[in-house]
XYZ file of C-alpha atoms in Angstrom:
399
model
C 34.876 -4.757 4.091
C 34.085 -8.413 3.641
C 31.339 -10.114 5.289
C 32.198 -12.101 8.304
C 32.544 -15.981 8.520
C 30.288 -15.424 11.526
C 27.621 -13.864 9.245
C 24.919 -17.092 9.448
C 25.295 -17.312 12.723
C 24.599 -13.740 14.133
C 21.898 -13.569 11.523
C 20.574 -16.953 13.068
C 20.586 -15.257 16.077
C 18.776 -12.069 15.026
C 16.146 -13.719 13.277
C 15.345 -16.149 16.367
C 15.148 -12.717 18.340
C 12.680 -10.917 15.727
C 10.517 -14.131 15.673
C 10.070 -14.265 19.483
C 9.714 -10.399 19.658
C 6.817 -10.613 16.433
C 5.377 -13.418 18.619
C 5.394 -11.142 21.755
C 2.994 -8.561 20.039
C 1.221 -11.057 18.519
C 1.749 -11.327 14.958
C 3.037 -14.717 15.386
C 0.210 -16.834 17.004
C 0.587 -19.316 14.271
C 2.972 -22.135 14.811
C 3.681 -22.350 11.353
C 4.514 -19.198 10.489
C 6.630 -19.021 13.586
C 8.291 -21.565 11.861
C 8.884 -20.033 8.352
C 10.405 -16.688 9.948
C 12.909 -18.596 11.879
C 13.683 -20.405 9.024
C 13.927 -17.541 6.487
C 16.586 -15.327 6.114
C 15.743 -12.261 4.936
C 19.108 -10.776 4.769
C 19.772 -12.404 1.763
C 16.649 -11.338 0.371
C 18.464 -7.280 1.187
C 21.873 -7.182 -0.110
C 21.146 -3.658 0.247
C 18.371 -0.962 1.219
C 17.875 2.945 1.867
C 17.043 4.098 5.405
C 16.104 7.723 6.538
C 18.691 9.598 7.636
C 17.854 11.306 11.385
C 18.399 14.737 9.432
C 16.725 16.404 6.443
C 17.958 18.552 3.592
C 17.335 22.665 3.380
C 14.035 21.958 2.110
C 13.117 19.269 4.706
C 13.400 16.580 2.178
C 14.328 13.064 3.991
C 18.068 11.933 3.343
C 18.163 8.415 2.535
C 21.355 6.532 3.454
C 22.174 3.585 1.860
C 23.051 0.041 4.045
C 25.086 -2.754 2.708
C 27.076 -4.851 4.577
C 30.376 -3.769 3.241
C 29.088 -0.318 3.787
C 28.291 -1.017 7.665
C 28.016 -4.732 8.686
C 26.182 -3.986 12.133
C 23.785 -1.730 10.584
C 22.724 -3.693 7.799
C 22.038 -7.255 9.322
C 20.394 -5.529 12.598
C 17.903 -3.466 10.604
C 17.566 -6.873 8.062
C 16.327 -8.328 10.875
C 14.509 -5.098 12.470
C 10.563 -4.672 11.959
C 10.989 -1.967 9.460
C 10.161 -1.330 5.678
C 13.215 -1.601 4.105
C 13.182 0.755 0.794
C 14.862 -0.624 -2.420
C 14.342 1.691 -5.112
C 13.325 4.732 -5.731
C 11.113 6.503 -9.150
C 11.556 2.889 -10.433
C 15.152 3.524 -11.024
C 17.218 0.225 -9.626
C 20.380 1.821 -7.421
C 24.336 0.588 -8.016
C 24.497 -0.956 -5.091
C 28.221 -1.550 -5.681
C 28.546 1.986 -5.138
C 25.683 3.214 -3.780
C 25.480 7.276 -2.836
C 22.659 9.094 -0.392
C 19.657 10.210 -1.998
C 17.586 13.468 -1.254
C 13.407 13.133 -1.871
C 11.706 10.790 -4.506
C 9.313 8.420 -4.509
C 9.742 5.076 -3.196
C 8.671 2.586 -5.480
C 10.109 -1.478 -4.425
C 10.348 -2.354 -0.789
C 10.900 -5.096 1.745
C 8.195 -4.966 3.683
C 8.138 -4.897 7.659
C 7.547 -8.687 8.752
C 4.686 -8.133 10.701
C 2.946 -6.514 7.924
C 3.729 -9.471 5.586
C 2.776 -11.597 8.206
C -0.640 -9.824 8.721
C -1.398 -9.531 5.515
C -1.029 -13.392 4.888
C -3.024 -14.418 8.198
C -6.005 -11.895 7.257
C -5.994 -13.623 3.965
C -6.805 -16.993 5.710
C -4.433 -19.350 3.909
C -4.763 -22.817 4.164
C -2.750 -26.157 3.804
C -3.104 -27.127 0.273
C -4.339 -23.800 -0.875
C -3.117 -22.385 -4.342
C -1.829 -18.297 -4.277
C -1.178 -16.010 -6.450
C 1.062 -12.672 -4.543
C 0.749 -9.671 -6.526
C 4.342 -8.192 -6.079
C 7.145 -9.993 -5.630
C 9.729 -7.309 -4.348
C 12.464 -8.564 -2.793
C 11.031 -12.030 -2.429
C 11.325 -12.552 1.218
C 7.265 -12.474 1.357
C 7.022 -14.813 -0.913
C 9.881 -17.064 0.671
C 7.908 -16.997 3.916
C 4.658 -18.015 1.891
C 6.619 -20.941 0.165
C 7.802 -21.874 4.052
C 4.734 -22.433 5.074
C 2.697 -23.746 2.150
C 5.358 -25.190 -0.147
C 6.379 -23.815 -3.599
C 4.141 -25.699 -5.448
C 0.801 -23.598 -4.401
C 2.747 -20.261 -4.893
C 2.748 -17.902 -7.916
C 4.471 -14.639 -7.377
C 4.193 -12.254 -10.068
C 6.614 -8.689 -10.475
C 6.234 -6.003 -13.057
C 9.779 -4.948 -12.479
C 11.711 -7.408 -14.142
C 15.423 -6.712 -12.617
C 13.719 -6.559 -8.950
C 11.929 -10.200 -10.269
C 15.367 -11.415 -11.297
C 17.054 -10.496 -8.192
C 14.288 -12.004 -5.916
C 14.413 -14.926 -8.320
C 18.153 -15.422 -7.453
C 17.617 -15.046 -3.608
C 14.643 -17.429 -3.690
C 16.572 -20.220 -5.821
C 19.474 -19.573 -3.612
C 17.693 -20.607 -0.800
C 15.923 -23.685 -1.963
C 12.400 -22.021 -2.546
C 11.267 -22.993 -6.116
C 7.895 -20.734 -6.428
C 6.055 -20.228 -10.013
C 7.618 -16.596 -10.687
C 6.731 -14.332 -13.472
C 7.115 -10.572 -14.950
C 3.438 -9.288 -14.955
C 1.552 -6.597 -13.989
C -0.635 -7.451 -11.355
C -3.696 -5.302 -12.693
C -4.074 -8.753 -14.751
C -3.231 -11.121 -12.429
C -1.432 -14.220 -13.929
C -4.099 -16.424 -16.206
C -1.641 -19.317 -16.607
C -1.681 -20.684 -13.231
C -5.227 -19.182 -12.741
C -7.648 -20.572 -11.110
C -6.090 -19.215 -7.209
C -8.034 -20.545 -3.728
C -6.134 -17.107 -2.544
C -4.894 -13.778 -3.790
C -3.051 -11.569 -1.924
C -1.459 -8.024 -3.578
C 1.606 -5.905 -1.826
C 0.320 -3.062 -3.996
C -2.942 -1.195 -4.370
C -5.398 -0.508 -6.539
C -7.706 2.115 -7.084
C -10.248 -0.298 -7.896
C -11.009 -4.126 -7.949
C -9.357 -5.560 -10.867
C -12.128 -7.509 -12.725
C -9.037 -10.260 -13.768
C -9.072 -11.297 -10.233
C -11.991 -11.967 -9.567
C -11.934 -14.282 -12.606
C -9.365 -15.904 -11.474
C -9.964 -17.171 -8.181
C -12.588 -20.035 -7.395
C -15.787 -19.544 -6.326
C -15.587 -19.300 -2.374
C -11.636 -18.638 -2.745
C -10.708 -14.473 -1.100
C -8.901 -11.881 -2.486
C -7.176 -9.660 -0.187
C -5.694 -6.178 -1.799
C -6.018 -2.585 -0.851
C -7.563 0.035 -2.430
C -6.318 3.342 -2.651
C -6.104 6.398 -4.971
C -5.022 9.958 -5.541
C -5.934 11.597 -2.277
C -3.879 8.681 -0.517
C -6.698 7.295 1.030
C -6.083 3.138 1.866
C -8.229 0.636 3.084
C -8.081 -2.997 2.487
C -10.368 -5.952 2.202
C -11.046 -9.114 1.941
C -13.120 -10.049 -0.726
C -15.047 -13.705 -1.203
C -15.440 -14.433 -4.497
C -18.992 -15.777 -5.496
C -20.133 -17.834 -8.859
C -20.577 -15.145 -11.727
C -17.468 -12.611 -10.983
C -19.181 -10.836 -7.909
C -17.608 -10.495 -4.563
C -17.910 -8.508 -1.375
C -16.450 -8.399 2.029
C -15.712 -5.976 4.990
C -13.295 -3.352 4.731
C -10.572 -4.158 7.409
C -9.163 -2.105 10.662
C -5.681 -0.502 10.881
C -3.632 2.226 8.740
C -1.751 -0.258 6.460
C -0.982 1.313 3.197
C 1.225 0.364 0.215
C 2.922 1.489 -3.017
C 0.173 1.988 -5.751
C 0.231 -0.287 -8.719
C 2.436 1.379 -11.236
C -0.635 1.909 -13.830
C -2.862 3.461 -11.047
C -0.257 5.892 -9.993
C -1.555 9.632 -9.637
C -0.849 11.709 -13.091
C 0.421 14.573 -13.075
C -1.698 17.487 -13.338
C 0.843 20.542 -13.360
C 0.565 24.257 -11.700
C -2.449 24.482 -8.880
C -2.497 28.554 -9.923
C -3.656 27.734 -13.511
C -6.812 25.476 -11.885
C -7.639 27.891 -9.325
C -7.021 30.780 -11.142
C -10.843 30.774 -13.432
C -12.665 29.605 -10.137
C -15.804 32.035 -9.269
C -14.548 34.961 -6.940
C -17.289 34.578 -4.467
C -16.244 31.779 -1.901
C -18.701 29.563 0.161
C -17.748 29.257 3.889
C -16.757 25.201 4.566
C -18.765 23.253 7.102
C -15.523 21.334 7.745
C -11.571 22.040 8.150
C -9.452 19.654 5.557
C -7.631 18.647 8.788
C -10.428 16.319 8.550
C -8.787 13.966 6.245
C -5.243 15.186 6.241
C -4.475 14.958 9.957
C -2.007 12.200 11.029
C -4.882 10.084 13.070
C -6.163 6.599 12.433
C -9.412 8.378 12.057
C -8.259 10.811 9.257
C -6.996 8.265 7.256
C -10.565 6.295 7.152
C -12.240 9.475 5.866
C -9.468 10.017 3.300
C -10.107 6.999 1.788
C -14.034 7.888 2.339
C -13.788 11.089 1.072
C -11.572 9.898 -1.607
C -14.492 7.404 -2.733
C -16.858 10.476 -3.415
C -14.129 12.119 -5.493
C -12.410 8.837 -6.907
C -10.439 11.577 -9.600
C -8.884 14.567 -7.118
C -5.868 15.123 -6.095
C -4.777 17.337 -3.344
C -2.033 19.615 -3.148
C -0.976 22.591 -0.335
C 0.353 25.755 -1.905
C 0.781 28.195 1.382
C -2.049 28.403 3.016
C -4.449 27.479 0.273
C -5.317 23.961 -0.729
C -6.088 22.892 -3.964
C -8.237 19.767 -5.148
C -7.965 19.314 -8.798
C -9.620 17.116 -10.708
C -7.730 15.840 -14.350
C -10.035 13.406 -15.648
C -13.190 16.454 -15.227
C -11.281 19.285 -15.455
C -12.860 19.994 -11.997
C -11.075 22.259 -9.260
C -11.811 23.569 -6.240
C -9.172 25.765 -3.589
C -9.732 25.976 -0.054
C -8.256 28.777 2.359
C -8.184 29.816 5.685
C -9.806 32.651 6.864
C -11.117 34.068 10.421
C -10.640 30.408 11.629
C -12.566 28.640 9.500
C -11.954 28.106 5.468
C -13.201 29.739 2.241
C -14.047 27.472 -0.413
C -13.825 28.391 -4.615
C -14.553 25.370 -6.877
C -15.780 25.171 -10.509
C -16.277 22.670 -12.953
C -19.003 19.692 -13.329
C -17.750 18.074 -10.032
C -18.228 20.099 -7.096
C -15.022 18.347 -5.476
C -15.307 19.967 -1.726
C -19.069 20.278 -1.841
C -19.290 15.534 -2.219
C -16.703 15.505 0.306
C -18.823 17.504 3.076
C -21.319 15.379 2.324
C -19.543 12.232 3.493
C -18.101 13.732 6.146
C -22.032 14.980 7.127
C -22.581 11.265 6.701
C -20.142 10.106 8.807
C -21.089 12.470 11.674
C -24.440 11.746 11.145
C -23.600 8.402 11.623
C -21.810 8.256 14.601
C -18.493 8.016 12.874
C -18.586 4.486 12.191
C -14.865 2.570 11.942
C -13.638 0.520 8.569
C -15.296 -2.675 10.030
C -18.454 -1.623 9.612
C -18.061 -0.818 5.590
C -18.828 -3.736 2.993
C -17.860 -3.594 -0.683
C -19.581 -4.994 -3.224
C -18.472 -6.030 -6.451
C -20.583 -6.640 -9.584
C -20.978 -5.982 -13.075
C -17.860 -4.329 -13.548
C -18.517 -1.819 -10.798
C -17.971 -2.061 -7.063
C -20.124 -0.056 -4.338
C -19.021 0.712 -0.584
C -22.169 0.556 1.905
C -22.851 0.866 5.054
C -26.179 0.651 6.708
C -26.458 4.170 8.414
C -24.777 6.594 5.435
C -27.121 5.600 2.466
C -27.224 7.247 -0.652
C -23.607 8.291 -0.736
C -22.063 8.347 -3.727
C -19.210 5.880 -3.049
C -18.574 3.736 -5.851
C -16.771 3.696 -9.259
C -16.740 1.876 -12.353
């Protein structure tokens, strides 16, 4: 079908009705930004996106179906204009969007991210009138068309490592007036030409700091990223940069997580039976249930990405009933099963992966189970360090 003549209009409409319902729950307390989302329009930034499907496949595998506007008008400006993640790609692989089929599985990997997200993530970052930025992860562009809304295109350089998604958000941002500083780079080096930033904000994360960031953003300027890793713990920060490439800042609240950083994705480290299978016989009963950090609570998440600090290499996998940490960068491995309602633990190798994480969850109990706010992380000499004033000791840090 063709689009509509009518198109602008109901999307002018839409968009007015997302702003006032984003300024309702209060991610739009800023007059300016209220400004730059009724002035955006991020359907153009969308020309077409996967949504789940409300069934799943025989082996309960999301269906993705794909939304254009020839292939459902209705659908695809409502949910442009929806506060939803809207996926784009998938394994880095860049769908036909001229004939675009439902997908089964994979790994998302290029998104438009929900507004109040975006929004979030640029009011935690403090901006300023007049400050310079540098987004890590340009996407679709419709972040960084908000960002050049509000503080002009001049003080914004948005940097991609996907060139085709960088050339299609180039297109959409042109198209729309927004002249930004744009550039195919992998954020893990940030973007020395236009360096030095008063603000750096990434739509990615990392599994640690990148040392190029810190070098280039002034003295007193923030960086605000997230930090993940292979256990798919998140937590972000915001980081103020000092004289001499240090930082540190409070971790912040919430259960935001994005899309690693293509060079920090997790390897692959092949069949769990060939790491358990030279583990010692005799197990050692667990003093806690892996529920701990894989149950689908805010609180779970924060000791995931605890627990993932203490073991900054593992990765976890469920085979049946057993779960396996392994450990490629070691060789380490440990499996954990169930057994007369509590678990059975095996694990080998010069990390003892289950043993450290007990001991930050004995930490955190001892501690009265303190939230994210109450975390700094410290940055220096290459390394960076998560405290907190009650769990000392821990091993939480990596190079």
């Amino acid at each position: 079908m063709t689009r509509p003549a009518s198109l602008e209009n109901d999307a002018a409409r839409l968009r007015e009705a997302m702003a006032k319902g984003l300024a309702e729950v209060g991610s739009l307390a800023d007059p300016a930004w209220r400004g730059a989302v009724e002035t955006v329009p991020r359907h153009r930034f969308v020309p077409g996106f996967y949504l789940p499907a409300e069934e799943r496949d025989g082996q309960g595998l999301t269906v993705w179906d794909p939304v254009t506007a020839e292939l459902d008008y209705d659908r695809w400006l409502s949910a442009a204009y929806s506060d939803t993640t809207l996926i784009t790609q998938f394994d880095g692989n860049e769908p036909d969007w001229r004939k675009p089929a439902k997908r089964v599985g994979g790994a998302p990997t290029s998104s438009s991210t929900l507004p109040s997200l975006v929004l979030r993530m640029w009011s935690d970052a403090d901006l300023r009138d007049g400050n310079s930025v540098l987004e890590i992860g340009t996407g679709t562009g419709y972040s960084t068309a908000l960002a050049c809304e509000r503080l002009g295109s001049a003080d914004v350089t948005s940097i991609e490592v996907d060139p085709h998604r960088l050339q299609m958000a180039a297109s959409a941002l042109y198209a729309c007036g927004y002249t930004p500083t744009l550039a195919v780079a992998d954020g893990l080096y940030g973007y020395w030409p236009e360096a030095r930033f008063d603000r750096i904000v990434a739509a990615c994360s990392f599994r640690a700091v990148p040392p190029a960031l810190l070098a280039q953003t002034h003295p007193g300027g923030k960086i605000l990223l997230t930090l993940s890793g292979w256990l798919y713990g998140y937590a972000r920060v915001l980081l103020t940069v000092a004289e001499g490439g240090t930082a540190e800042g409070e971790l912040l609240g919430g259960t935001v997580s994005f899309m690693s950083a293509r060079t920090h994705a997790a390897p692959a480290f092949g069949n769990p039976a060939h790491w358990v299978a030279d583990l010692p016989e005799k197990p050692w009963t667990a003093r806690h249930s892996p529920e701990r950090i894989t149950a689908p609570t805010e609180e779970a998440f924060h000791l995931r990405f605890l627990a993932q600090s203490a073991v900054p290499d593992a990765q976890m996998t469920t085979v049946g009933e057993v779960v396996h940490l392994v450990d490629v960068v070691t060789g380490s491995a440990a499996a954990l099963t169930a057994h007369d309602g509590g678990w059975w633990v095996r694990e080998g190798g010069p990390v003892k992966l289950w043993e450290r994480i007990e001991g930050v969850l004995d930490a955190y109990d001892g501690a009265d189970h303190p939230g994210p706010e109450t975390f700094t992380l410290h940055v220096y000499d290459g390394k960076q360090q998560l405290r907190h004033p009650q769990m000392p000791g821990l091993p939480l840090s990596r190079p």
